[in-house]
Coordinates of C-alpha atoms in Angstrom, one line a residue:
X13 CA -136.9 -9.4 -54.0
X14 CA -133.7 -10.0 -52.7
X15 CA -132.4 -9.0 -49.3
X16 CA -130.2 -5.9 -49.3
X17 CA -126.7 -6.1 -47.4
X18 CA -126.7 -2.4 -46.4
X19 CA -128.2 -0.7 -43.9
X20 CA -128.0 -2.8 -40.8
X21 CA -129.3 0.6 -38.9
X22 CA -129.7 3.3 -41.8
X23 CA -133.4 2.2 -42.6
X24 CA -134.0 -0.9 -39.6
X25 CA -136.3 -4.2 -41.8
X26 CA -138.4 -4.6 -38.0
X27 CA -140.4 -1.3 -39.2
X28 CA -144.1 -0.7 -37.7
X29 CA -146.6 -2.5 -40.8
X30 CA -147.1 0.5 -43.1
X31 CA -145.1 2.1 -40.7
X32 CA -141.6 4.8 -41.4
X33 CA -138.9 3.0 -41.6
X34 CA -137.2 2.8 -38.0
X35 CA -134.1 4.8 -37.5
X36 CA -132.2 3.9 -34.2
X37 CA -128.9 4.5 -33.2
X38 CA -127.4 6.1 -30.0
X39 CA -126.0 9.8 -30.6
X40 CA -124.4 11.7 -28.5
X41 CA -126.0 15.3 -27.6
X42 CA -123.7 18.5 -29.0
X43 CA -121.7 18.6 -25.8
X44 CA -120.2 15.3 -26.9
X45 CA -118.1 15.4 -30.1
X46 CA -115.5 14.0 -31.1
X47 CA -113.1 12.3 -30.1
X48 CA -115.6 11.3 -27.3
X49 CA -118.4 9.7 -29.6
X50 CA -118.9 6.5 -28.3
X51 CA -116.7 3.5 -29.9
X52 CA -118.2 1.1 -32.2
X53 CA -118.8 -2.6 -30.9
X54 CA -117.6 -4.2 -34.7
X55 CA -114.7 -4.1 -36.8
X56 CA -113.6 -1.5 -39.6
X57 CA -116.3 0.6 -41.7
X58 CA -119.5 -1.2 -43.3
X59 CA -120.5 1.5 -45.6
X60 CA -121.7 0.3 -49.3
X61 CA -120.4 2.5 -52.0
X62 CA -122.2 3.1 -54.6
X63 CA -122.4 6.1 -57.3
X64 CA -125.1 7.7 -59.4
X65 CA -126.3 6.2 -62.4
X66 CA -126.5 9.4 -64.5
X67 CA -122.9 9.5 -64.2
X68 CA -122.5 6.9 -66.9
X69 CA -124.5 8.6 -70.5
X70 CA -125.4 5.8 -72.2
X71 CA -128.7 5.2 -74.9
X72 CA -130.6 3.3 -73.2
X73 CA -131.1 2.5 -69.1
X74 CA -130.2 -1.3 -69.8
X75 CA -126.6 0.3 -70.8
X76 CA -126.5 2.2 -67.7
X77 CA -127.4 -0.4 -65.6
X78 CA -124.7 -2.7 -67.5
X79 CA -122.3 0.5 -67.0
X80 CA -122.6 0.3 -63.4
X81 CA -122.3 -3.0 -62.8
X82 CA -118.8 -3.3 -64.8
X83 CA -117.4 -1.1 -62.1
X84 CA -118.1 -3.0 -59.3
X85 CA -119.9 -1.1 -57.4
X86 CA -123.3 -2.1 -56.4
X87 CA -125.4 1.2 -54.4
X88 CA -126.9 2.7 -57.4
X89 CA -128.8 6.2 -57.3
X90 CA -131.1 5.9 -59.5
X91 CA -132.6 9.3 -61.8
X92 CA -135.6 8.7 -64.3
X93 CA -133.5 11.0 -66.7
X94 CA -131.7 7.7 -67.7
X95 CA -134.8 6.1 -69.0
X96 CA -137.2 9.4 -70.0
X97 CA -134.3 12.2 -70.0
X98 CA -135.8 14.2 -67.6
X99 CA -135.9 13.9 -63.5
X100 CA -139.3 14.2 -63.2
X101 CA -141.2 13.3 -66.0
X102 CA -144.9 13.9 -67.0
X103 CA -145.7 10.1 -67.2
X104 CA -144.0 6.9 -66.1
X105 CA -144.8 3.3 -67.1
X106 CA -145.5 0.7 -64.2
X107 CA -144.1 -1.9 -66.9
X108 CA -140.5 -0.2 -67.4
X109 CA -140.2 -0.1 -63.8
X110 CA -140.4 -3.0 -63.2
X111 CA -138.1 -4.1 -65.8
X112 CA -135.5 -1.6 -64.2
X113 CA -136.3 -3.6 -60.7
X114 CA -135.8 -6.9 -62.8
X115 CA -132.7 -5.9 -64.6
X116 CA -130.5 -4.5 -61.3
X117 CA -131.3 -7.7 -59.3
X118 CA -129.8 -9.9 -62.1
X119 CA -126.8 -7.6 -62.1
X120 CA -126.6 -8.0 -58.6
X121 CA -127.4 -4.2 -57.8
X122 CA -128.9 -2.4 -55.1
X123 CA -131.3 0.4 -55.9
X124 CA -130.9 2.3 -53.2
X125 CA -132.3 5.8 -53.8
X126 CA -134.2 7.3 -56.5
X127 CA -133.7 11.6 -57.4
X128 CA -136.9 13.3 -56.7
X129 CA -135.2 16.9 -57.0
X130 CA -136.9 19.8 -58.0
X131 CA -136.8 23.7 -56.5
X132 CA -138.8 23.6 -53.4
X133 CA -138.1 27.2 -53.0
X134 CA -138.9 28.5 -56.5
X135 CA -140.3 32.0 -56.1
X136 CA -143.3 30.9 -58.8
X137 CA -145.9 29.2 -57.0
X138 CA -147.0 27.6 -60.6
X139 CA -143.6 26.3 -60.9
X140 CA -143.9 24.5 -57.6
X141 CA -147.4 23.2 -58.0
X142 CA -146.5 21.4 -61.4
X143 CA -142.8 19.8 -59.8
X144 CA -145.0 18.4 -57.3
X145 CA -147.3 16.7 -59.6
X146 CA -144.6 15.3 -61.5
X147 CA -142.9 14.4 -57.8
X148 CA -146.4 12.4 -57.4
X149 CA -146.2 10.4 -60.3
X150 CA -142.5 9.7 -59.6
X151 CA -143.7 8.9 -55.6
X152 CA -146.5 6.4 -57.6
X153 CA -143.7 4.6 -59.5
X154 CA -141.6 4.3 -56.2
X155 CA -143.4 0.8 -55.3
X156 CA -142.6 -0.7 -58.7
X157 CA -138.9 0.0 -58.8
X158 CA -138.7 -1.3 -55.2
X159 CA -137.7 2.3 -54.2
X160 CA -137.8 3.3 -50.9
X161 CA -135.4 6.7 -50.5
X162 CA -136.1 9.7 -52.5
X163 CA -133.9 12.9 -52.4
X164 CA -134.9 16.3 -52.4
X165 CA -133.3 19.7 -53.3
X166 CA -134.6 22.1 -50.5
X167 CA -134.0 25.1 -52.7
X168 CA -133.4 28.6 -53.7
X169 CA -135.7 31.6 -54.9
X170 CA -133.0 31.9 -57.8
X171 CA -136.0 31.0 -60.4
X172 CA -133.0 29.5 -63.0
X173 CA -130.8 27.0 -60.9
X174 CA -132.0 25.4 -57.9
X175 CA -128.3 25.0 -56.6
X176 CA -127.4 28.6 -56.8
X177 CA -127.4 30.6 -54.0
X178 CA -130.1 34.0 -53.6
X179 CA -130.3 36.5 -50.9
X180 CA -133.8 35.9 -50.5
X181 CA -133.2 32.2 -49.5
X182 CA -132.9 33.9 -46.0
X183 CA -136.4 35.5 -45.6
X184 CA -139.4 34.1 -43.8
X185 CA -141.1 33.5 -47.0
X186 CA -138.7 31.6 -48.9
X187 CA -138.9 29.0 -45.9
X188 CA -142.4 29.1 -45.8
X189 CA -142.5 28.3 -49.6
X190 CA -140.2 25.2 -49.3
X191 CA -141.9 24.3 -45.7
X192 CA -145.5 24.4 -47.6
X193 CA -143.9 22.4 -50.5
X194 CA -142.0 20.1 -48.2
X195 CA -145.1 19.0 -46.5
X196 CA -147.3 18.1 -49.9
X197 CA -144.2 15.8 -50.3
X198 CA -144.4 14.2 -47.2
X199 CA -148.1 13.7 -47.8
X200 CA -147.1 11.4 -51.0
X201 CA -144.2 9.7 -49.2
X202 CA -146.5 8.8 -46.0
X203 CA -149.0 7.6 -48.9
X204 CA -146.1 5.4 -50.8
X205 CA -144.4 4.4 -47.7
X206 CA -141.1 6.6 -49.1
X207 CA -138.5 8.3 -47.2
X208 CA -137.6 11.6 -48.4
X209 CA -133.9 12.9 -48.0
X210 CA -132.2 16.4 -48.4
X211 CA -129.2 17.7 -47.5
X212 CA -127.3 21.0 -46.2
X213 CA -126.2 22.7 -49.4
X214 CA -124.5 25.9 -49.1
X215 CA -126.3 27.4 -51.7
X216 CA -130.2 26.5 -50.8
X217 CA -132.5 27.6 -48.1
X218 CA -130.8 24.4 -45.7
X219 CA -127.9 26.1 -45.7
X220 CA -126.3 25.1 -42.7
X221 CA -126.8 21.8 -40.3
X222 CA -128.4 24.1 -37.7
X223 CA -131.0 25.1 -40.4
X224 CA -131.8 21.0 -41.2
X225 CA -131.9 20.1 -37.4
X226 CA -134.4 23.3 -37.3
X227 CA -136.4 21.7 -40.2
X228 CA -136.6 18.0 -39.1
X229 CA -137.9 19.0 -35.9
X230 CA -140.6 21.7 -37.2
X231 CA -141.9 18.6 -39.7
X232 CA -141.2 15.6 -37.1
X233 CA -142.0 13.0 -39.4
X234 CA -139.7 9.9 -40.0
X235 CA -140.6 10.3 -43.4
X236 CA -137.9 12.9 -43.8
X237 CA -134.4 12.0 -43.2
X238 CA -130.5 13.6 -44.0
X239 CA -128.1 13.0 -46.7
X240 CA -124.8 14.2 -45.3
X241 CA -122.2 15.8 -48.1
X242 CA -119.4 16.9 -46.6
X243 CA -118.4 18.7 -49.7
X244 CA -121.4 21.0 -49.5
X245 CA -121.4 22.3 -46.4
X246 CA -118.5 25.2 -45.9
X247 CA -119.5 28.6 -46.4
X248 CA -116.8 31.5 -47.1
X249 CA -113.8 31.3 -44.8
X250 CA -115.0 28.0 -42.7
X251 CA -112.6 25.8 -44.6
X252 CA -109.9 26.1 -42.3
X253 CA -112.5 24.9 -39.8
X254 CA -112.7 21.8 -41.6
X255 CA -112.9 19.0 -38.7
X256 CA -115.0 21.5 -36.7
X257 CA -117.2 21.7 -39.6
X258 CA -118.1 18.4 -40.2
X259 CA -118.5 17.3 -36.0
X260 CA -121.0 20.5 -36.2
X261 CA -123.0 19.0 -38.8
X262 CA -122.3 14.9 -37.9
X263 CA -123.3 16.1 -33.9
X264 CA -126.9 17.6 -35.0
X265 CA -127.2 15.1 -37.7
X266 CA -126.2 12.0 -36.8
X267 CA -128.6 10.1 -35.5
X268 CA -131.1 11.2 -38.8
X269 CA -128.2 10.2 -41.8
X270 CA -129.4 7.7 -44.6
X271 CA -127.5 8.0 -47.1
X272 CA -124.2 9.7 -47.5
X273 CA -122.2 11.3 -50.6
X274 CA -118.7 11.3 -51.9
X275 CA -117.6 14.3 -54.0
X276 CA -115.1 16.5 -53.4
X277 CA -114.1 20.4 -52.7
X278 CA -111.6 23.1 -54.2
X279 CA -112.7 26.2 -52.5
X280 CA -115.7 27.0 -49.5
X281 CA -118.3 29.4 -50.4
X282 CA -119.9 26.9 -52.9
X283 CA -120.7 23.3 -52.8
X284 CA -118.1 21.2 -54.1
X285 CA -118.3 19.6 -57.7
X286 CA -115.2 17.8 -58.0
X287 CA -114.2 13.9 -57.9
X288 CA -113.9 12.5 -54.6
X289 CA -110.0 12.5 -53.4
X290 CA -109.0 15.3 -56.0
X291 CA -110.2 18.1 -53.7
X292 CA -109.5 19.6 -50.4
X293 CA -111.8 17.4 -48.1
X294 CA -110.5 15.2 -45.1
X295 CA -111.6 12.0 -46.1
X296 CA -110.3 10.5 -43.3
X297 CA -111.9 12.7 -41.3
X298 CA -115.6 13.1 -42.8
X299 CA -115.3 8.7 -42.9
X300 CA -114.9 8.6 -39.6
X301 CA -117.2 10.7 -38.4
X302 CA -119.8 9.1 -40.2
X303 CA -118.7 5.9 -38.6
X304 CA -118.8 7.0 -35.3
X305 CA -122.4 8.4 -35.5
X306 CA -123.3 4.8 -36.8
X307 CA -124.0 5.2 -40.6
X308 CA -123.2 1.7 -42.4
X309 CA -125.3 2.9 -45.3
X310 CA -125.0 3.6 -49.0
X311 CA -121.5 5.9 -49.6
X312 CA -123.3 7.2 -53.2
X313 CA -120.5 8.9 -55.7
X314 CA -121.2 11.5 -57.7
X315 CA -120.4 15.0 -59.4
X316 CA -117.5 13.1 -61.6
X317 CA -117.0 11.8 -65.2
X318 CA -117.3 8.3 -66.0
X319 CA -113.3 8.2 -66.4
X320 CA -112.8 9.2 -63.2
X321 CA -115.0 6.8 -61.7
X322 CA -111.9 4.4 -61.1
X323 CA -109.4 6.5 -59.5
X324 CA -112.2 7.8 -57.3
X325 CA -113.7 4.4 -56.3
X326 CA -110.2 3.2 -55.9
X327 CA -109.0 5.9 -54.0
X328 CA -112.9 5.6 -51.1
X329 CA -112.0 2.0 -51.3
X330 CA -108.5 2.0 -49.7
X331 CA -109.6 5.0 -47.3
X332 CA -112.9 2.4 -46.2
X333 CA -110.1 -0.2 -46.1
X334 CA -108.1 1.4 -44.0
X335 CA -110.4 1.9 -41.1

C-alpha cells in the first residue's frame, strides 16, 4: 500500500512492532495557553482535509468513492453504511474490503478513519453487549480496509439517540457503563492494532474536555486517542467564551488529537450541525490552535449536504491557505 502524506506526528510510522501507534509532540502544561504555545519550526498549516463519505448518497460504495474523489479532496471517513447501510453491520466480507482498499488507492484517496459509533452509555446492558459484537466484526475487517483509526460515540443513557443529551449522563453509573464498554473496545483495538477516537460532545457522557482528559488518563492506553470538534463543545451561555473555549479544550487535549472535524455552530447548548463557515465558529481561531498544539492531521468535513460541499471546502481551503 501506498504511503500516506498526512500525519507527519498525528499517528508517528517508527511505532513499537505490534506496538500503538506513537504520538509525540511537545505541549505545553494549562499554565501555558495561548498566545504563548510554542511557535512552529515550518511554514503555514499541513492539515489534509478530507470529509465523510456518507455525505455523498449514492447506490453503490464505488459511486461514493468516485463522489469523493471528484471533489478533490482526498482524507476520506469511511462508514460501512455506504456498502451494507448500516454502521455496524452483522457480517462483513474480507473480499469487499479489500476491494474498497483497492478502489481508494486507484482514486488516489486516503482512508483515514473508519465510524465505529454506537451508544456506549445505553442504559440496556443487551443493547451494549450486541453493538460490541458488531464493533468486533467491524475491528476484524479493520486490517483488510487498511484501517487504522476508528471513532467512537462515548454516549448517553437517552436509550433513542445517542447524540442527545440525558440527565443521567452525569451519574456514576452512566460512566461506569461507557468505562466498562470502552474497555471491551480497547481489548479489540489492542487485538487489531486500531486506534480508537472520541470526542467532547455536549450532549454525551464526555461532555466537556476536562471530562476526556479524566478519561484518557483512567484508561492510559495509546489505543485511545481525541477527535477535537470545535463545534461540539459549548454548553449554554459559553459561546461568548469562544477563544477561551477552545484554548480549554486544545490545552488538555492537545498533545492526544488525531483527527480533527469541520462543521459548524448556530447556537451553544447543542453540538453544532451546520456547514463549516455558515455558522458562528472562529475558524481562524480553532485552525490555529490546532496548529499550535502540532496537529498536521486529517481536517475531516461533515454534518453538510453534498451541495454544500464546495462552498465549504472552498471556504477551509482559503482559511488553511491563509496561515
Amino acid at each position: 500500500m501506498r504511503s500516506k502524506s498526512w500525519s507527519a506526528s498525528a499517528i508517528r510510522s517508527s511505532r513499537p512492532r505490534n506496538g500503538p501507534p506513537c504520538i509525540a509532540r511537545g505541549w505545553p502544561n494549562s499554565e501555558n495557553r495561548s498566545p504563548s504555545w510554542p511557535s512552529r519550526s515550518r511554514q503555514g498549516i499541513s492539515m489534509q482535509l478530507g470529509i465523510f463519505a456518507k455525505v455523498f448518497v449514492r447506490p453503490t460504495w464505488e459511486e461514493t468513492l468516485t463522489a469523493v474523489a471528484a471533489t478533490g479532496l482526498r482524507a476520506v471517513h469511511f462508514n460501512m453504511k455506504c456498502v451494507y447501510g448500516d454502521s455496524l453491520p452483522d457480517a462483513i466480507d474480507p473480499a469487499v474490503c479489500y476491494a474498497i482498499r483497492a478502489r481508494a488507492e486507484d482514486l488516489n484517496l486516503d482512508l483515514v478513519s473508519i465510524s465505529g459509533t454506537f451508544n456506549m452509555a445505553h442504559p440496556d446492558a443487551a443493547y451494549r453487549e450486541e453493538r460490541l459484537r458488531r464493533f468486533k466484526t467491524l475491528a476484524e475487517a479493520c486490517p483488510h480496509l487498511g484501517v487504522r483509526i476508528v471513532s467512537l460515540c462515548t454516549g448517553t443513557r437517552d436509550p433513542h439517540d445517542m447524540w442527545r443529551a440525558h440527565p443521567d449522563n452525569h451519574t456514576p453509573e452512566a460512566w461506569r457503563d461507557m468505562r466498562s464498554t470502552l474497555d471491551a473496545a480497547l481489548e479489540l483495538a489492542e487485538e487489531h492494532d486500531l486506534t480508537l477516537v472520541i470526542e467532547t460532545e455536549v450532549a454525551n457522557v464526555i461532555d466537556t474536555p476536562q471530562k476526556a482528559r479524566r478519561l484518557l488518563d483512567e484508561v492510559g492506553s495509546a489505543r485511545l486517542k481525541i477527535i477535537m470538534d470545535a463545534a461540539n463543545l459549548f454548553h449554554a451561555g459559553q459561546l461568548a467564551r469562544m477563544h477561551e473555549v477552545i484554548d480549554e479544550a486544545v490545552d488538555l487535549l492537545g498533545p492526544d488529537i488525531v483527527l480533527a472535524h469541520a462543521k459548524d455552530l448556530e447556537r451553544d447548548g447543542e453540538a453544532g450541525q451546520s456547514a463549516a463557515g455558515t455558522g458562528l465558529l472562529d475558524y481562524d481561531y480553532y485552525l490555529r490552535a490546532l496548529d499550535r498544539a502540532g496537529f498536521d492531521g486529517p481536517l475531516l468535513l461533515h454534518s453538510l449536504t453534498e451541495s454544500q460541499v464546495p462552498a465549504s471546502v472552498a471556504f477551509l481551503r482559503e482559511k488553511l491557505a491563509a496561515m
